[in-house]
XYZ file of C-alpha atoms in Angstrom:
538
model
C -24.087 119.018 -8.245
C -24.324 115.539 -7.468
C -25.379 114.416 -4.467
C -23.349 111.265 -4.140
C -20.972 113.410 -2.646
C -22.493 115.737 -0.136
C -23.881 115.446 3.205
C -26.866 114.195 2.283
C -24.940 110.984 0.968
C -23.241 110.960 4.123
C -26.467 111.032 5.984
C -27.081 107.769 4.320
C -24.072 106.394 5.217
C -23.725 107.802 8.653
C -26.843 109.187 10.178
C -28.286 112.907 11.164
C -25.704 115.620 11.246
C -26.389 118.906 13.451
C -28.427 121.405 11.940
C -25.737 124.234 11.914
C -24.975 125.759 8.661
C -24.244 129.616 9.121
C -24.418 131.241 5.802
C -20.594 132.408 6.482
C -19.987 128.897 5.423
C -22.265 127.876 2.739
C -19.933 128.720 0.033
C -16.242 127.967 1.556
C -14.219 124.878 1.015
C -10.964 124.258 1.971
C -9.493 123.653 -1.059
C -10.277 127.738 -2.783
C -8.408 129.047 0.753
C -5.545 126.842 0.247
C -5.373 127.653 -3.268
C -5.478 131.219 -2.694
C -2.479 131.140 -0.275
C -0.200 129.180 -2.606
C -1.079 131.969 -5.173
C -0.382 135.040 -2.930
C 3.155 134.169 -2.422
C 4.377 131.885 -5.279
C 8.206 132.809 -4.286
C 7.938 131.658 -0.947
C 8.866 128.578 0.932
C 6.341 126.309 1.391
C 8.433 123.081 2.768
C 11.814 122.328 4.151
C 12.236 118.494 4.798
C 15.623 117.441 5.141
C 17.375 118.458 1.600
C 14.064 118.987 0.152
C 12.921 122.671 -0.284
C 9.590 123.434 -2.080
C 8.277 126.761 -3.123
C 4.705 127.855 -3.166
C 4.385 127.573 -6.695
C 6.222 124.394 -6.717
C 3.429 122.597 -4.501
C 1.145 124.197 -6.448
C 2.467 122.661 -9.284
C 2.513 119.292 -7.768
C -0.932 119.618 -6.396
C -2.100 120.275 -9.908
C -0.520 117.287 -11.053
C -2.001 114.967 -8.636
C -5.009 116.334 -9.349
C -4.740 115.439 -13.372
C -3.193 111.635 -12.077
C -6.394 110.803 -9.925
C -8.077 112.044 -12.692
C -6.494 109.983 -15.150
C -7.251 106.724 -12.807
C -11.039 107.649 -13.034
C -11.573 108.736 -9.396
C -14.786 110.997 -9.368
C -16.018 113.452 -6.633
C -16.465 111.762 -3.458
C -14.041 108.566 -3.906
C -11.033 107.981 -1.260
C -7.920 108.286 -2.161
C -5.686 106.984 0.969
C -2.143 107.365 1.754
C 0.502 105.383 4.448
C 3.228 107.507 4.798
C 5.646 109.533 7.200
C 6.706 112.901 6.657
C 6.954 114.469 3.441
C 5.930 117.287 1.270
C 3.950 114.842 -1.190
C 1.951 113.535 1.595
C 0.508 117.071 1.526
C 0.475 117.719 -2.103
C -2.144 114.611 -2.376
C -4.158 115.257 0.378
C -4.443 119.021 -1.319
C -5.415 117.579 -4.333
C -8.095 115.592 -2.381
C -9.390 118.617 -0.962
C -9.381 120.975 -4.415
C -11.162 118.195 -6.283
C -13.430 116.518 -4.259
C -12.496 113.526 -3.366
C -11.740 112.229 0.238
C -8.495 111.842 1.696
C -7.864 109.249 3.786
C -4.997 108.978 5.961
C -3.269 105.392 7.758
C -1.838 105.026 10.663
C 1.363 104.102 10.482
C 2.164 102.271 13.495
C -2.068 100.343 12.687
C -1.856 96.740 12.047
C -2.279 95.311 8.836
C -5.766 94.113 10.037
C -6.827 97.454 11.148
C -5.236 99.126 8.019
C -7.644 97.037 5.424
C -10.324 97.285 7.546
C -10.285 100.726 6.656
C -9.581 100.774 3.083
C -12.419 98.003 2.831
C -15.015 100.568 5.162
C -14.212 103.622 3.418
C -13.526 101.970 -0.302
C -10.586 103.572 -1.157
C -9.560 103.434 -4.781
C -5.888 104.483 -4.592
C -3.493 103.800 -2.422
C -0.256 105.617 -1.960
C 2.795 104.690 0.162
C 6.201 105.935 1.099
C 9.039 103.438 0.146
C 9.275 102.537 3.879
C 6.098 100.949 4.030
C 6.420 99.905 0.377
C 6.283 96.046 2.102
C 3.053 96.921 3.297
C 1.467 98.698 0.562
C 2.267 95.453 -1.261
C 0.402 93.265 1.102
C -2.660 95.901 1.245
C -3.015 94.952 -2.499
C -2.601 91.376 -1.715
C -5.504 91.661 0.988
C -7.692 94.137 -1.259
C -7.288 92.830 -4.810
C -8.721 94.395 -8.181
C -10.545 97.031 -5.651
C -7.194 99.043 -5.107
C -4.575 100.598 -7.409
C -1.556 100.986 -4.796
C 1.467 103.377 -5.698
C 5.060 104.138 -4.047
C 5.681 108.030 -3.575
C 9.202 107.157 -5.021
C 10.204 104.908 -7.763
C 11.263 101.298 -7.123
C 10.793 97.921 -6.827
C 6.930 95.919 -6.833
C 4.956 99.255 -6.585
C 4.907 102.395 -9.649
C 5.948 105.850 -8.540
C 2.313 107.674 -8.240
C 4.362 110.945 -9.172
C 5.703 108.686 -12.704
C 2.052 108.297 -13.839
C 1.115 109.865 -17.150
C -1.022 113.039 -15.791
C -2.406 114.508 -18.706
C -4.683 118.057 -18.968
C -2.168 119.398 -16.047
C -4.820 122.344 -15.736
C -4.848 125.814 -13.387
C -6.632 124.654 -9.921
C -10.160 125.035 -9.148
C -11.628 124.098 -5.672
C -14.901 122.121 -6.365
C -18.024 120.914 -3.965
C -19.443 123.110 -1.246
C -19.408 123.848 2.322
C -21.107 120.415 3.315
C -19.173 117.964 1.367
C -17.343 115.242 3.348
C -13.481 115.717 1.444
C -11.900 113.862 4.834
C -12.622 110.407 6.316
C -10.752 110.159 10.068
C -10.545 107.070 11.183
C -10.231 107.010 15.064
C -7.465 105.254 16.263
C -9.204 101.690 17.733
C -8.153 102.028 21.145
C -12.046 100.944 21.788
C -12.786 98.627 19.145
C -13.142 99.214 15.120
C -11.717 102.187 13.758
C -14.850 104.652 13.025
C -14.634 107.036 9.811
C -15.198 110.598 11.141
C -16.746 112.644 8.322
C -15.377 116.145 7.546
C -16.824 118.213 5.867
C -15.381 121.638 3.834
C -17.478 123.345 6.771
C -16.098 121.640 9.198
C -12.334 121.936 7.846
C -12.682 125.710 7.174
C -13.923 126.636 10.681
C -11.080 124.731 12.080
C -8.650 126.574 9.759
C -10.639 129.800 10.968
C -10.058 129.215 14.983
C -6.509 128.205 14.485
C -5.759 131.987 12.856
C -7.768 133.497 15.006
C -7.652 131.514 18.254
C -4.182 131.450 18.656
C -0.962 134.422 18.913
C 0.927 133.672 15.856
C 5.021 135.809 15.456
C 5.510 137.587 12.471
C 7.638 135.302 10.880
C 6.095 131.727 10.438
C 8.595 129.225 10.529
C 6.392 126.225 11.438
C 8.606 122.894 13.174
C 6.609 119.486 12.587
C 7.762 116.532 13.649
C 4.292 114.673 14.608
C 2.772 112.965 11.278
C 0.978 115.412 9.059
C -1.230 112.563 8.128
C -3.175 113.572 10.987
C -3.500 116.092 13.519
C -0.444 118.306 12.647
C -1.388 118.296 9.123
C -4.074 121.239 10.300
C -1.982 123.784 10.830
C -0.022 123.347 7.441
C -3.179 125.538 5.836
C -2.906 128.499 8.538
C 0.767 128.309 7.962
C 0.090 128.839 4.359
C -2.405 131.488 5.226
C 0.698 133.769 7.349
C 2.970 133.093 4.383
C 4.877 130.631 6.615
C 7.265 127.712 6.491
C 6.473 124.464 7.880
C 10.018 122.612 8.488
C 8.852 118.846 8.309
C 10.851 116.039 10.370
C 10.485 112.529 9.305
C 9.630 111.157 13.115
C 9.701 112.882 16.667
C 14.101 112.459 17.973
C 15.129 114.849 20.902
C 18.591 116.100 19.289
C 17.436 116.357 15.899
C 14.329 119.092 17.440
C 16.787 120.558 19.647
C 18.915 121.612 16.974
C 16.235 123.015 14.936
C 14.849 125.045 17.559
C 18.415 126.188 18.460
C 19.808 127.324 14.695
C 16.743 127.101 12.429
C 15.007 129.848 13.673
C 12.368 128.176 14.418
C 9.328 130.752 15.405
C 6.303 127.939 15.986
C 6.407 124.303 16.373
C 3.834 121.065 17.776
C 4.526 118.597 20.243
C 2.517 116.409 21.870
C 3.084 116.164 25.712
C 5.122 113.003 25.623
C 7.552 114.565 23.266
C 7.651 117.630 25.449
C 8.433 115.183 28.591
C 11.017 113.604 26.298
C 12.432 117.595 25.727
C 12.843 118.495 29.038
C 14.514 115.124 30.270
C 17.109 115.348 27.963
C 20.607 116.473 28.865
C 21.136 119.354 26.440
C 17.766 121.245 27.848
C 19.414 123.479 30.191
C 21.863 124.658 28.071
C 19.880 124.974 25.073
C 18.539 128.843 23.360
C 15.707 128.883 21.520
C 15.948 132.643 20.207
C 12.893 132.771 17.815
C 10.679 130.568 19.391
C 7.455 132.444 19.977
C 4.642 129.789 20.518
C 4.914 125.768 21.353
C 1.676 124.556 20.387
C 0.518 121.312 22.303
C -2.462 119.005 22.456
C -3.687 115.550 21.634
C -3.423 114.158 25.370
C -3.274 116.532 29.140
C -0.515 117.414 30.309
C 0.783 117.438 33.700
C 0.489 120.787 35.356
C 4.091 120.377 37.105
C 5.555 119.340 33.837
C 3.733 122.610 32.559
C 5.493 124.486 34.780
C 8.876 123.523 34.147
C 8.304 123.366 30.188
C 7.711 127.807 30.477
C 10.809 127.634 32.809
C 12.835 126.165 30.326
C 11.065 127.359 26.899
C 9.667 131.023 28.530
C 6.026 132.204 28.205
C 5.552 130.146 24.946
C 3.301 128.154 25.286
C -0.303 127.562 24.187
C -2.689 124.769 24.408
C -5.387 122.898 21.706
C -8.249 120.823 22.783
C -9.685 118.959 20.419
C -10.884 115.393 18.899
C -11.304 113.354 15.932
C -15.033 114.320 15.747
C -14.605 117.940 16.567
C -11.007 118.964 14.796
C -8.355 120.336 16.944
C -10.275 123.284 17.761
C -12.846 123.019 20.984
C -11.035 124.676 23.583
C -7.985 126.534 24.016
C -5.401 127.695 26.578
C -3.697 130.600 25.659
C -0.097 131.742 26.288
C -1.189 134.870 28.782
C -3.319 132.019 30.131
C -0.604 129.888 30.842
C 0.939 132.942 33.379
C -2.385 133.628 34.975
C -3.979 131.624 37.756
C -1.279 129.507 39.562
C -1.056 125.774 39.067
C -4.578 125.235 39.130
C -4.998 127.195 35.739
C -2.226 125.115 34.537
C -4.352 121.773 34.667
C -7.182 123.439 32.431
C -8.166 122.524 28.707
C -8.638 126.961 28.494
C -11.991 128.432 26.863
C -13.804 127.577 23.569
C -12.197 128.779 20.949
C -14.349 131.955 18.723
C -17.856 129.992 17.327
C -17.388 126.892 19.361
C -20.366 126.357 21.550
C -19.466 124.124 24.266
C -21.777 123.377 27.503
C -21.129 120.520 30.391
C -24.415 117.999 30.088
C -25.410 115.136 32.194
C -26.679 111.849 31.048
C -30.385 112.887 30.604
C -28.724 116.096 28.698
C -29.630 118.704 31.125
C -26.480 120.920 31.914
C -24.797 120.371 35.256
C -24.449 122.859 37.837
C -21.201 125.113 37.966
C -18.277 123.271 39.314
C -19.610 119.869 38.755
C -18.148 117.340 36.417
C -20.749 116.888 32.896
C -19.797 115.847 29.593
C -17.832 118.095 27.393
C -20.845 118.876 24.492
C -20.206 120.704 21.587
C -22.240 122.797 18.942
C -21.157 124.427 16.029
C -19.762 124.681 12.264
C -16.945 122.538 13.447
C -18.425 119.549 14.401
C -18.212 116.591 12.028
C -20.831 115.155 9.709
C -21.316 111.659 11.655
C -19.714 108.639 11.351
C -19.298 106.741 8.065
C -21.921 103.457 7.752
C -22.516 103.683 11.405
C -26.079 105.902 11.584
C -26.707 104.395 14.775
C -23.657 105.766 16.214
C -23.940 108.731 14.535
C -27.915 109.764 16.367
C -26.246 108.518 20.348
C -23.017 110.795 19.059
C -25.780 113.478 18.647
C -28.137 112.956 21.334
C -30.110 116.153 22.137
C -28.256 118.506 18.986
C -25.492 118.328 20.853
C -22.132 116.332 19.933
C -21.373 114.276 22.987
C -17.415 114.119 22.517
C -16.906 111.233 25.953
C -14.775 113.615 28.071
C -15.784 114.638 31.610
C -14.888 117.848 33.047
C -15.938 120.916 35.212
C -16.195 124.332 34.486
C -14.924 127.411 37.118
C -16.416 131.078 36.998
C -14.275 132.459 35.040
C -15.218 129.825 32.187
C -12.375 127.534 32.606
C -13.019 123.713 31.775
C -10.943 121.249 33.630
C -10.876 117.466 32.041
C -11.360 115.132 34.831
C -10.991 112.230 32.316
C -12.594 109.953 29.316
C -15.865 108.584 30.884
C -14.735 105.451 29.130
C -11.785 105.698 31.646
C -13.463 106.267 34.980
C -13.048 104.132 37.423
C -15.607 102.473 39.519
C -13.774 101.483 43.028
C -15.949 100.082 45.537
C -19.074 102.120 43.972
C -16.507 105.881 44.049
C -15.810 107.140 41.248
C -12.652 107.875 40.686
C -10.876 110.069 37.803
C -7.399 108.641 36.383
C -6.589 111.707 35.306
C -6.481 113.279 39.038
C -4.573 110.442 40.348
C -1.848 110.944 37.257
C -1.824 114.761 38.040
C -0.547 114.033 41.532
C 1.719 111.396 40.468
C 3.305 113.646 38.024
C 3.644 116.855 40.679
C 6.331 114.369 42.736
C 10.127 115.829 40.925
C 10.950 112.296 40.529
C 7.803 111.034 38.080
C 8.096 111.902 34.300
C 4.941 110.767 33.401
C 2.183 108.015 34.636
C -0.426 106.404 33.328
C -3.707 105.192 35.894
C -6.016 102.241 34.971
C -8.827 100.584 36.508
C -7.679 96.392 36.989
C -10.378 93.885 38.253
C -10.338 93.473 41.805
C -12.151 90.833 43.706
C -13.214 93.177 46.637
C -13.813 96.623 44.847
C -15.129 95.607 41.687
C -11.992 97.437 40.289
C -8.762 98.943 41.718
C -6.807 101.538 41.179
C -3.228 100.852 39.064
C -0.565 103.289 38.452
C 2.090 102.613 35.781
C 5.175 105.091 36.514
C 8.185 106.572 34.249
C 10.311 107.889 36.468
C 12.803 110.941 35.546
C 16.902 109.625 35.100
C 18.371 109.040 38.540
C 15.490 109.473 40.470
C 15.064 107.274 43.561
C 11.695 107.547 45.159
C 9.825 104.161 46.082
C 6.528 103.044 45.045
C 4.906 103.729 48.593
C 5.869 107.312 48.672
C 3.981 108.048 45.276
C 1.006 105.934 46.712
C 1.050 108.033 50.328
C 1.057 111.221 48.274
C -2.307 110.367 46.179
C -3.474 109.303 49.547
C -2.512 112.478 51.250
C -3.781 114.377 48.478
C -6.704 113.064 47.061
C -7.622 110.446 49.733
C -7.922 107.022 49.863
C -10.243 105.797 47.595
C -8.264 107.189 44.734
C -4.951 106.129 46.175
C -3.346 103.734 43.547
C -3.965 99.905 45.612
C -0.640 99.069 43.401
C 2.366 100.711 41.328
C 4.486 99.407 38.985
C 7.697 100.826 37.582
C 8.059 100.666 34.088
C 10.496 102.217 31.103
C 7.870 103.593 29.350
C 3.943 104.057 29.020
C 3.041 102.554 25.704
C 1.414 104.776 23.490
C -1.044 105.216 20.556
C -0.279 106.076 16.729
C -0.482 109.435 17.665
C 1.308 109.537 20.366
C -1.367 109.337 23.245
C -1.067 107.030 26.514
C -2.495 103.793 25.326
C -4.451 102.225 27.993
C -6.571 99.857 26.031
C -3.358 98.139 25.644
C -2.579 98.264 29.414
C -5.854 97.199 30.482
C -5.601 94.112 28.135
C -2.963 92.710 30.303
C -5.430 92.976 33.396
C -8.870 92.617 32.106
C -8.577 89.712 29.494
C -11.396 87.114 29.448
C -13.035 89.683 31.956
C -16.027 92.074 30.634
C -14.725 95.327 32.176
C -17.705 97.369 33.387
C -17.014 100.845 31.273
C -15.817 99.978 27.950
């Protein structure tokens, strides 16, 4: 085996990776269960996307024939092949083909700036790029920036770019997963809401154990009819496998619209689907909520930012005792802690505003900043240990060891644990805010905010403040036709949480703006407040 494409290459590249290798894992990769579930149920339905149906066998066929393309364009084990795409059953088929053969897949945002987009082609060396023929433009101008050092190819046929799926793709041969459990077959670059884009590396190990926890840390209906509108390019994409896995469907949407996921939850019988909490705010606001039957719906599956316990509460009036909650990260996929659906009906409101338990083989323990673990009920950071955990982060070793400080993965969220075994997120410690020498956690402050029946979602930043070192900002949505005035919302953080975390100003606004993948971006609303100032927490 060569080593240029294990851990040990990544260790190079990245720095120490945790010493947990469980000898259930030695042997699996990601690509021999995926291959397995195509060939269990051939007949089946893999994909619906718009007119678009592909079987099992059909993928598998198309799989196998990216497989012989890369091939064809000399990639060997361990080099990138990227993609910038929306929706679409090829997007899958090539990242598959990453997986069974060894390379790396490596997935764009597509809202990232052209900067940020060959930054990361450049860091991780991809040799092929592939694009859908809405961002054919800038595929084009990727090759301008990158030159002889990437092939770039259109999913479809047409003009300035070859169809990838056109290329001659000779010795089409029956697929067979290569590497081992510690090969890195996934670079993740984190969105650069705090600077450069970092390559998370994931390993086969890492990828199977998150495959593992979603099957078994999560109530899945008999009948796996799988809505995704959120990109499978990233987070989404890892359920597709455990989908596979039930002999499910996933029904792809090309982009998150309100009536268009309305009416497949209404007539497609749709059984599970993923949202992110914005989309679910988007959901409820709409007009046609109320009147709306969702008759096979059996779990809603959200994650990637909190979400506000009273919009919780009205999401299982509308939807019923659906729904079911992921915590994860970049560094630690999808699968760290977990809120089920009998959770979700258990514990009043405050159980509503937890991130749930660890899901099965996560080890997860509340630390301090000299790594000793906090008492119960105070607020540590959320440290993780385990098969899931990444391999470090690509050319960055020194990142990688503070990442890893004491064997543990340090994963930058705050939160507090009750006796039961409950963690509550408090916030990002990048996000707290130092007023007047209090801390004070945004994420409190937008849990109040969002109880009042008028606010649809907020967003709470720290802004540079001449007396306190830094204030406290609120940015508001409010819900159609509701009325209620800035100094109510601040006299209700005041009443409830007191007045150090009361919100010194509030503004009004349309809507919060938001990261690739759909999370409150406040990078971007700090940079309206802090520039030319060097903010205290970064």
């Amino acid at each position: 085996m060569s080593v240029a494409n294990t851990a040990e290459a990544g260790l190079a590249m990245g720095g120490e990776t945790p010493a947990s290798r469980p000898e259930l894992y030695a042997s699996a990769t990601l690509g021999a269960l995926l291959i397995g579930a195509l060939q269990r149920a051939p007949e089946r339905i893999a994909f619906e996307s718009g007119a678009e149906t592909v079987s099992y066998q059909q993928l598998y066929d198309r799989i196998a024939r990216a497989v012989a393309t890369l091939r064809a364009l000399g990639l060997k084990r361990g080099d990138v092949v990227a993609q910038l795409s929306s929706n679409r059953p090829d997007v899958f088929a090539l990242i598959a083909a990453a997986y069974i053969a060894g390379f790396r897949s490596c997935t764009l945002h597509a809202m990232g700036s052209l900067e940020d987009q060959a930054y990361i082609l450049r860091d991780s060396g991809a040799k092929v790029l592939v694009v859908d023929p809405a961002h054919r433009p800038r595929g084009q101008s990727l090759q301008a920036e990158l030159g002889a050092a990437l092939e770039t190819f259109c999913h479809e046929d047409g003009e300035g770019l070859a169809s990838f799926w056109s290329l001659p793709a000779p010795d089409i041969a029956p697929l067979r997963a290569e590497g081992d459990a510690e090969d890195i077959i996934r670079l993740a670059y984190t969105g650069g809401t705090t600077g450069r884009p970092k390559g998370v590396m994931l390993s086969n190990r890492s990828l199977v154990t998150n495959t593992v926890c979603a099957l078994v840390g999560a109530e899945w209906p008999e009948q796996v009819r799988f809505l995704c509108p959120t990109p499978i390019s990233h987070g989404a994409g890892s359920m597709i496998l455990p989908t596979f896995l039930r002999g499910g469907t996933v029904v792809l949407q090309d982009g998150f619209s309100v009536d268009r996921v309305l009416d497949a939850l209404e007539s497609d019988e749709i059984s599970y689907a993923f949202f992110v909490p914005t989309m679910i705010y988007a959901l409820l606001d709409s007009p046609r909520i109320r009147a709306s039957k969702f008759p096979a719906l059996h779990t809603i599956l959200y994650g990637a930012a909190p979400m506000a316990p009273a919009r919780v509460r009205e999401a299982l009036a509308v939807f019923g005792p659906v729904l079911c909650q992921a915590y994860g990260q970049t560094e630690c996929p999808n699968a760290i802690l977990t809120l089920s659906r009998a959770d979700h009906l258990s514990g009043g409101d405050e159980r509503l505003s937890s991130a749930g338990r660890p899901y099965p083989g996560v080890e997860v323990r509340l630390l301090d900043d000299d790594g000793a673990e906090v008492a119960p009920g105070e607020v540590g950071e959320v440290c993780v240990r385990g098969p899931l955990v990444m391999s470090g982060y690509w050319g960055l070793p020194d990142l990688t060891r503070e990442a890893f400080k004491g064997d543990w993965l340090h994963t930058g969220d705050m939160a507090r644990q009750d006796a039961l075994g409950f963690f509550y997120l408090v916030d990002r410690k990048k996000d707290l805010i130092i007023s007047g020498g209090f801390n004070v956690f945004p994420g409190e402050v937008e849990g109040v905010l969002t109880a009042h029946p008028g606010v649809s979602a907020a967003c709470v930043i720290g802004v540079p403040d001449p007396k306190w070192g830094e204030a406290v900002k609120a940015v508001v949505v409010l819900k159609p036709g509701a009325t209620t005035t800035a100094a109510e919302l601040i006299g209700l953080v005041k009443d409830r949480k007191g007045y150090v975390s009361a919100p010194k100003t509030l503004d009004f606004v349309d809507a919060i703006p938001l990261t690739a993948l759909g999370k409150p971006d406040k990078k971007a609303l700090r940079a309206r407040f802090w520039s030319g100032t060097e903010r205290s927490i970064n």
